Amino acid sequence: MTKMKLWGGRFEEGPSEIFEQFSGSLHFDKRLIGADIRGSQAFARALGRVGILQAEEVDQLCAAFAAIGEDAKKPAFFDGAGDEDVHTLVIRKLKEKAGHLADKIHTGRSRNEQVSLDIRLWLRDEIDAAKAELADLMGSLVSLGLRYPDAVIPGYTHMRRAQAVLWPHYLLAYFEMFARDWERLDQARARVNVLPLGSGALAGSGFPFDREAIAADLGFASVTRNSMDVSADRDFALDFLYAASTTMLHLSRLAEDWILYSSEEFGWLELGDGVTSGSSLMPQKKNPDSLELIRGKSGRVFGSFSSLYVTMKGLPLTYNRDMQEDKEPIFDAADQLRGCLVMAKAVADSIKLNPAKPALAAQESWVVATDLAEALAKNGTAFHQAHQIAGRLVLESIRAGKRPSDWTAAELCAFAPEFTADMVRLMNPSEGMKTRELIGGTGPASVAEALDAAEARLKQLR
Ligand code: ARG
């Protein structure tokens, strides 16, 4: 028995087994079946409006498509299917259910536009889900900040203790990155949410479809403006992959921070048992595998982005079969992104901070040096001299084995005449932070406001 194809009249011989195996995409593009059915139902209605199908025929086809959708929920549905791709499978199933009527469904339609349509419908849902999951993670970061609003940690540059910040201020840094990621996903969605149907293979359909009406039917915001562009381009998917990659980049850095901060060396925080694993050999181990996998999967998503990028480079207009290679990276990036967002939220929810540890790390280091230099500058010493004085104070302290808290007011004033007795209070990292009260700073009032604002912004996103 020869397999049903959407082409074949022009051929004297069928495709070889080797070529069929090599070129078939059903094993991965079957994930588009829901989108293919939705798009095909809308197309049947469009065929009704241009008079190719009678109203009853439209209803009959739409019902048959719906029945295929139901069948597709059964686990064995795809077993043994040897169709070239999901579009071919759906039409074969339609013929089984609707007989000859099914022969009209592909009137004035090409798989080139259909594949663009299906990916857009699929991605739109995935982006919506990812946006919601990202907002949930951002909510968990805010909650984690609110659980320890006054905790002081050393912030780092070059992985060296730099200046003291509040724990929520640190978390809100990621909130901001994720807020931009949310925007990027939303912007990608806007590019995805454009109807390609009506473009035909590349020249525009030969039937006078009201494309605006099809767009409204499928919930698209607008219609594409050039049929060749539709067959040729995948930049809407690249926009998604870029947004996904940047989100993964931020997730990976968050994972890296928390792997460090939960280590014995730092000891700042404890990850929940539920998000860690043990060692088959070493009984004492509690490993941050969830975070390591987030970090690891970020590389995989960047790979998906570059994979499609490179696939598209150098293709002559318009459609080329190379473009079938678009789907696996898109699917995998969406899966990994969504999996990581949910995982990261679970990790955030499980975290117990031990505030004494980072507070001690701040107190024992010279994160207050900038505060001292700035205090001198506020009293009239030029900043360059102030920097020198504070630097010498640090050097002297290191030589003498003194921590900031070991200095008395009298000693400080004796060290350099520019110091005043009240400046000794700045030896406590929490004091210097109070000078950083401005938008975006770690001053306690600014951070409290930023937390409130973050909660309000989250409400807008949800
Ligand atoms: N499976 C194909 C793809 O994903 C569908 C489009 C096929 N079009 C064609 N002209 N061969 O790209």
XYZ file of C-alpha atoms and ligand atoms in Angstrom:
474
model
C 0.000 0.000 0.000
C 1.389 3.400 -0.912
C 1.301 5.985 1.840
C -0.956 8.974 1.525
C 0.996 12.022 0.418
C 0.012 15.614 -0.167
C 1.902 15.393 -3.464
C 2.791 12.569 -5.867
C 1.070 13.133 -9.205
C 4.244 14.278 -10.828
C 6.272 11.280 -9.706
C 6.678 7.934 -11.431
C 8.239 6.323 -8.400
C 7.659 6.828 -4.690
C 10.318 8.022 -2.279
C 12.908 5.526 -1.122
C 12.723 4.088 2.364
C 15.984 5.808 3.186
C 14.697 9.210 2.128
C 11.392 8.778 3.951
C 13.170 7.857 7.158
C 15.624 10.675 6.736
C 13.157 13.432 5.925
C 10.147 12.554 8.054
C 9.366 14.972 10.853
C 6.295 13.412 12.443
C 8.245 12.063 15.391
C 8.817 15.620 16.566
C 6.275 17.833 14.820
C 3.446 15.710 16.246
C 3.555 18.191 19.109
C 1.921 20.673 16.734
C -1.196 18.582 16.252
C -3.389 20.767 18.462
C -2.266 23.887 16.631
C -2.636 22.188 13.247
C -6.220 21.298 14.063
C -7.131 24.766 15.348
C -5.569 26.352 12.277
C -7.281 23.912 9.939
C -10.692 24.518 11.478
C -10.248 28.250 10.967
C -9.121 27.551 7.425
C -12.237 25.437 6.780
C -14.356 28.387 7.916
C -12.341 30.651 5.596
C -12.998 28.243 2.718
C -16.682 28.497 3.612
C -16.541 32.277 3.350
C -15.027 32.169 -0.139
C -17.582 29.605 -1.327
C -15.316 26.570 -1.736
C -17.183 24.775 1.062
C -20.892 24.856 1.915
C -21.842 25.753 5.472
C -22.705 22.099 6.300
C -19.394 20.994 4.853
C -17.542 23.437 7.061
C -19.389 22.089 10.089
C -18.704 18.515 9.064
C -14.982 19.160 8.602
C -14.686 21.123 11.837
C -16.393 18.288 13.714
C -14.056 15.761 12.098
C -11.048 17.881 13.094
C -12.379 18.054 16.655
C -12.751 14.268 16.698
C -9.143 13.897 15.530
C -8.135 16.180 18.378
C -9.929 13.875 20.813
C -8.360 10.764 19.290
C -4.932 12.380 19.540
C -5.225 12.417 23.321
C -5.052 8.616 23.332
C -1.542 7.339 23.992
C -1.411 4.989 20.980
C -2.626 7.594 18.489
C 0.702 8.079 16.733
C 1.823 4.455 16.962
C 2.871 3.121 13.595
C 1.980 6.347 11.763
C 4.381 6.686 8.845
C 3.222 10.071 7.640
C 5.732 12.587 6.368
C 4.726 15.202 8.909
C 1.918 16.204 11.218
C 0.092 18.136 8.482
C -0.025 15.028 6.304
C -1.190 12.894 9.213
C -4.025 15.253 10.080
C -5.287 15.256 6.495
C -5.046 11.459 6.296
C -7.108 11.192 9.479
C -9.543 13.744 8.058
C -10.045 11.576 4.999
C -10.751 8.607 7.252
C -13.444 10.595 9.046
C -14.880 12.865 6.348
C -14.135 10.958 3.134
C -14.022 12.930 -0.107
C -14.921 16.165 1.573
C -11.442 16.162 3.080
C -9.966 16.503 -0.399
C -11.008 20.177 -0.401
C -9.315 21.240 2.829
C -5.976 22.095 1.283
C -7.499 24.410 -1.345
C -5.303 27.469 -1.724
C -3.175 26.462 1.256
C 0.465 25.389 1.475
C 2.323 23.580 4.200
C 4.829 26.410 4.024
C 2.340 28.809 5.585
C 0.743 26.069 7.648
C 3.982 25.279 9.411
C 4.497 28.962 10.200
C 0.922 29.154 11.471
C 1.239 26.057 13.646
C 4.487 27.174 15.244
C 2.994 30.586 15.929
C -0.098 29.106 17.574
C 2.015 26.689 19.612
C 4.569 29.302 20.653
C 1.900 31.804 21.632
C 0.565 29.376 24.247
C 4.038 28.428 25.431
C 5.062 32.062 25.802
C 1.924 32.807 27.788
C 2.672 29.893 30.099
C 6.347 30.882 30.443
C 5.386 34.484 31.238
C 3.100 33.296 34.017
C 5.785 30.954 35.390
C 8.350 33.746 35.274
C 5.988 36.056 37.171
C 5.553 33.301 39.779
C 9.315 33.052 40.226
C 9.557 36.838 40.567
C 6.864 36.630 43.255
C 8.940 34.040 45.106
C 12.014 36.297 44.990
C 10.008 39.114 46.542
C 8.709 36.757 49.258
C 12.224 35.525 49.949
C 13.317 39.138 50.351
C 10.411 39.913 52.662
C 11.254 36.910 54.852
C 14.634 38.509 55.729
C 14.106 42.223 55.059
C 16.974 43.441 57.266
C 19.609 40.817 56.478
C 22.935 42.359 55.470
C 25.215 40.629 52.978
C 28.444 41.670 51.334
C 27.896 42.417 47.667
C 30.725 41.260 45.417
C 32.729 42.495 42.479
C 35.465 40.252 41.075
C 34.173 37.707 43.619
C 35.728 39.902 46.343
C 33.680 41.516 49.101
C 32.849 44.992 47.837
C 30.069 46.853 49.655
C 27.318 45.834 52.037
C 23.800 45.511 50.662
C 20.486 44.314 52.015
C 19.466 40.764 51.140
C 16.245 41.943 49.425
C 18.275 44.442 47.420
C 20.349 41.555 46.090
C 17.222 39.564 45.197
C 15.611 42.558 43.524
C 18.570 42.701 41.138
C 17.287 39.414 39.731
C 13.723 40.695 39.882
C 14.764 43.486 37.503
C 16.512 41.090 35.125
C 13.480 38.834 35.089
C 11.154 41.808 34.600
C 13.066 42.631 31.414
C 12.935 38.973 30.404
C 9.180 39.080 30.870
C 9.065 42.101 28.562
C 11.247 40.333 26.015
C 8.942 37.316 26.058
C 6.004 39.649 25.661
C 7.678 41.396 22.733
C 8.453 38.036 21.139
C 4.790 37.133 21.594
C 3.768 40.267 19.702
C 5.946 39.187 16.748
C 4.596 35.640 16.960
C 1.008 36.826 17.107
C 0.631 37.677 13.412
C -1.399 35.541 10.995
C 0.603 34.027 8.112
C -2.321 32.106 6.544
C -3.290 33.347 3.095
C 0.313 33.470 1.930
C 0.096 30.254 -0.061
C 3.366 28.544 -0.902
C 5.147 31.869 -1.422
C 3.103 34.059 -3.782
C -0.095 34.594 -1.823
C -3.126 32.333 -1.993
C -5.023 32.091 -5.266
C -8.309 32.405 -3.382
C -9.669 35.726 -2.134
C -9.531 35.089 1.596
C -10.442 37.812 4.044
C -7.251 37.431 6.004
C -8.310 39.901 8.688
C -11.292 37.658 9.390
C -9.075 34.562 9.721
C -6.810 36.544 12.067
C -9.786 37.494 14.214
C -10.974 33.870 14.208
C -7.602 32.650 15.552
C -6.976 35.572 17.898
C -4.073 37.067 15.942
C -3.482 40.789 16.366
C -2.679 41.412 12.707
C -1.792 39.751 9.382
C 1.597 39.361 7.722
C 2.246 41.837 4.892
C 4.274 39.779 2.431
C 3.770 36.183 1.345
C 7.421 35.543 0.490
C 8.463 36.780 3.914
C 6.126 34.213 5.494
C 7.579 31.253 3.618
C 11.130 32.417 4.157
C 11.403 33.677 7.671
C 11.546 32.376 11.218
C 12.655 35.486 13.043
C 9.546 35.351 15.231
C 10.923 32.076 16.593
C 14.399 33.560 16.953
C 12.875 36.382 19.001
C 11.463 33.755 21.320
C 14.768 31.853 21.455
C 16.640 35.042 22.291
C 14.164 35.911 25.036
C 14.394 32.339 26.342
C 18.201 32.409 26.210
C 18.472 35.662 28.116
C 16.053 34.385 30.743
C 18.162 31.217 31.028
C 21.299 33.319 31.329
C 19.792 35.090 34.318
C 18.553 31.826 35.790
C 22.015 30.358 35.387
C 23.675 33.212 37.262
C 21.088 32.980 40.029
C 21.790 29.237 40.223
C 25.513 29.874 40.397
C 25.081 32.404 43.227
C 22.953 30.042 45.262
C 25.271 27.091 44.666
C 28.040 29.218 46.167
C 25.971 30.750 48.945
C 24.716 27.320 50.062
C 28.220 25.815 50.087
C 30.001 24.997 53.341
C 32.489 27.756 52.502
C 29.766 30.416 52.496
C 27.113 28.757 54.643
C 24.690 31.606 54.068
C 21.698 29.601 53.074
C 20.209 26.156 53.259
C 18.390 24.654 50.290
C 15.368 22.481 51.046
C 15.878 18.714 51.073
C 13.265 18.468 48.343
C 15.441 20.260 45.786
C 18.786 18.639 46.583
C 20.216 15.169 46.229
C 22.660 12.930 48.004
C 25.688 10.972 46.938
C 25.673 7.236 46.286
C 29.009 6.989 48.074
C 29.465 9.914 50.461
C 26.762 9.815 53.137
C 27.188 13.418 54.280
C 26.509 15.038 50.901
C 23.606 17.345 50.108
C 24.175 18.524 46.588
C 22.503 21.454 44.796
C 21.664 19.405 41.682
C 18.516 21.382 40.888
C 20.570 24.556 40.552
C 23.363 22.821 38.673
C 20.849 21.508 36.162
C 19.392 24.981 35.676
C 22.915 26.237 35.009
C 23.569 23.289 32.704
C 20.340 23.601 30.757
C 21.054 27.255 30.035
C 23.843 26.140 27.702
C 21.395 23.847 25.963
C 18.953 26.700 25.321
C 21.731 28.935 23.953
C 22.521 26.000 21.665
C 18.936 25.981 20.396
C 19.152 29.681 19.658
C 22.389 29.372 17.717
C 21.138 26.226 15.992
C 18.190 28.000 14.361
C 20.256 31.107 13.756
C 22.802 29.139 11.796
C 20.144 27.085 10.017
C 18.565 30.241 8.603
C 21.777 31.918 7.558
C 22.434 31.671 3.847
C 19.057 30.201 2.820
C 17.883 31.627 -0.495
C 14.340 32.976 -0.452
C 11.854 31.510 0.246
C 11.121 28.154 1.937
C 13.825 25.501 1.999
C 13.509 22.147 3.668
C 16.375 23.104 5.973
C 13.707 25.033 7.825
C 12.151 21.828 9.095
C 15.105 21.873 11.497
C 13.451 24.814 13.272
C 11.115 22.754 15.417
C 13.307 20.697 17.712
C 15.264 23.716 18.997
C 12.042 25.655 19.519
C 10.373 22.785 21.371
C 13.414 22.008 23.464
C 14.071 25.634 24.395
C 10.465 26.074 25.509
C 10.586 22.843 27.534
C 13.865 23.685 29.230
C 12.877 27.281 29.911
C 9.581 26.329 31.499
C 11.106 23.463 33.466
C 13.822 25.737 34.833
C 11.384 28.498 35.785
C 9.278 26.090 37.800
C 12.380 24.511 39.372
C 13.917 27.868 40.288
C 10.709 28.924 42.002
C 10.649 25.698 44.032
C 14.271 26.300 45.076
C 13.549 29.916 46.045
C 10.567 28.823 48.128
C 12.737 26.249 49.929
C 15.561 28.597 50.939
C 16.367 29.289 54.579
C 18.803 32.146 55.050
C 21.128 32.135 58.062
C 21.508 35.938 58.296
C 24.310 35.787 60.881
C 26.701 34.280 58.328
C 26.599 36.945 55.607
C 26.391 39.645 58.301
C 29.649 38.333 59.763
C 31.212 38.157 56.308
C 30.343 41.824 55.868
C 31.615 42.823 59.329
C 34.904 40.977 59.032
C 35.815 42.463 55.693
C 36.411 46.051 54.668
C 33.129 46.611 52.848
C 32.873 49.815 54.927
C 35.932 51.403 53.323
C 33.884 53.225 50.678
C 31.488 54.516 53.331
C 34.443 55.985 55.236
C 35.933 57.597 52.134
C 32.571 59.084 51.233
C 32.100 60.421 54.775
C 35.459 62.193 54.498
C 34.457 63.606 51.108
C 31.204 64.885 52.576
C 33.266 66.718 55.224
C 35.268 68.530 52.571
C 38.219 66.227 51.856
C 38.659 65.773 48.096
C 37.581 62.253 47.193
C 40.987 61.261 45.853
C 42.611 62.110 49.222
C 39.701 60.524 51.098
C 40.211 57.314 49.085
C 43.928 57.348 49.985
C 43.228 57.829 53.687
C 40.668 55.019 53.796
C 43.036 52.792 51.797
C 45.851 53.408 54.277
C 43.458 52.636 57.126
C 42.672 49.279 55.505
C 46.364 48.521 54.953
C 47.216 49.417 58.543
C 44.331 47.268 59.817
C 45.441 44.273 57.767
C 48.984 44.659 59.151
C 47.694 44.948 62.713
C 45.094 42.198 62.314
C 42.278 44.654 63.098
C 38.709 44.340 61.920
C 36.633 47.497 61.365
C 34.806 46.973 64.662
C 38.124 46.956 66.548
C 38.652 50.671 65.893
C 37.639 53.187 68.573
C 36.700 56.782 67.778
C 39.889 58.027 69.413
C 42.083 55.661 67.402
C 40.346 56.653 64.203
C 40.852 60.375 64.857
C 44.472 59.727 65.777
C 44.999 57.829 62.505
C 44.175 60.842 60.340
C 43.033 64.334 61.353
C 40.363 64.274 58.621
C 38.373 61.629 60.581
C 35.797 62.821 63.116
C 34.690 60.784 66.133
C 31.171 60.172 64.793
C 32.591 58.421 61.739
C 33.437 55.380 63.849
C 29.812 54.313 63.601
C 30.461 53.638 59.905
C 32.594 50.671 60.965
C 29.227 48.861 61.180
C 28.210 47.993 57.578
C 24.541 48.698 58.309
C 25.349 52.332 59.008
C 26.942 53.094 55.664
C 24.000 51.552 53.858
C 21.782 54.250 55.338
C 23.576 56.822 53.182
C 22.427 55.043 50.020
C 18.895 56.309 50.039
C 18.092 57.060 46.435
C 16.216 55.282 43.653
C 18.025 52.025 42.960
C 20.215 52.175 46.091
C 20.455 49.755 49.011
C 19.341 52.266 51.671
C 16.759 50.515 53.879
C 13.940 52.929 53.006
C 14.736 52.693 49.294
C 14.737 48.898 49.453
C 11.435 48.824 51.350
C 9.952 51.044 48.650
C 11.462 48.914 45.897
C 9.892 45.798 47.446
C 6.492 47.488 47.542
C 6.913 48.654 43.971
C 7.964 45.160 42.880
C 4.790 43.707 44.346
C 2.694 46.309 42.564
C 4.524 45.699 39.276
C 3.954 41.964 39.630
C 0.212 42.548 39.926
C 0.401 44.333 36.570
C 2.170 41.375 34.980
C -0.362 38.841 36.228
N 7.518 19.361 7.497
C 7.777 20.563 6.771
C 8.510 21.573 7.634
O 8.448 21.468 8.795
C 6.515 21.164 6.328
C 6.665 22.032 5.158
C 6.936 21.198 3.989
N 6.953 21.994 2.814
C 7.590 21.586 1.731
N 7.562 22.387 0.723
N 8.226 20.441 1.659
O 9.167 22.471 7.168
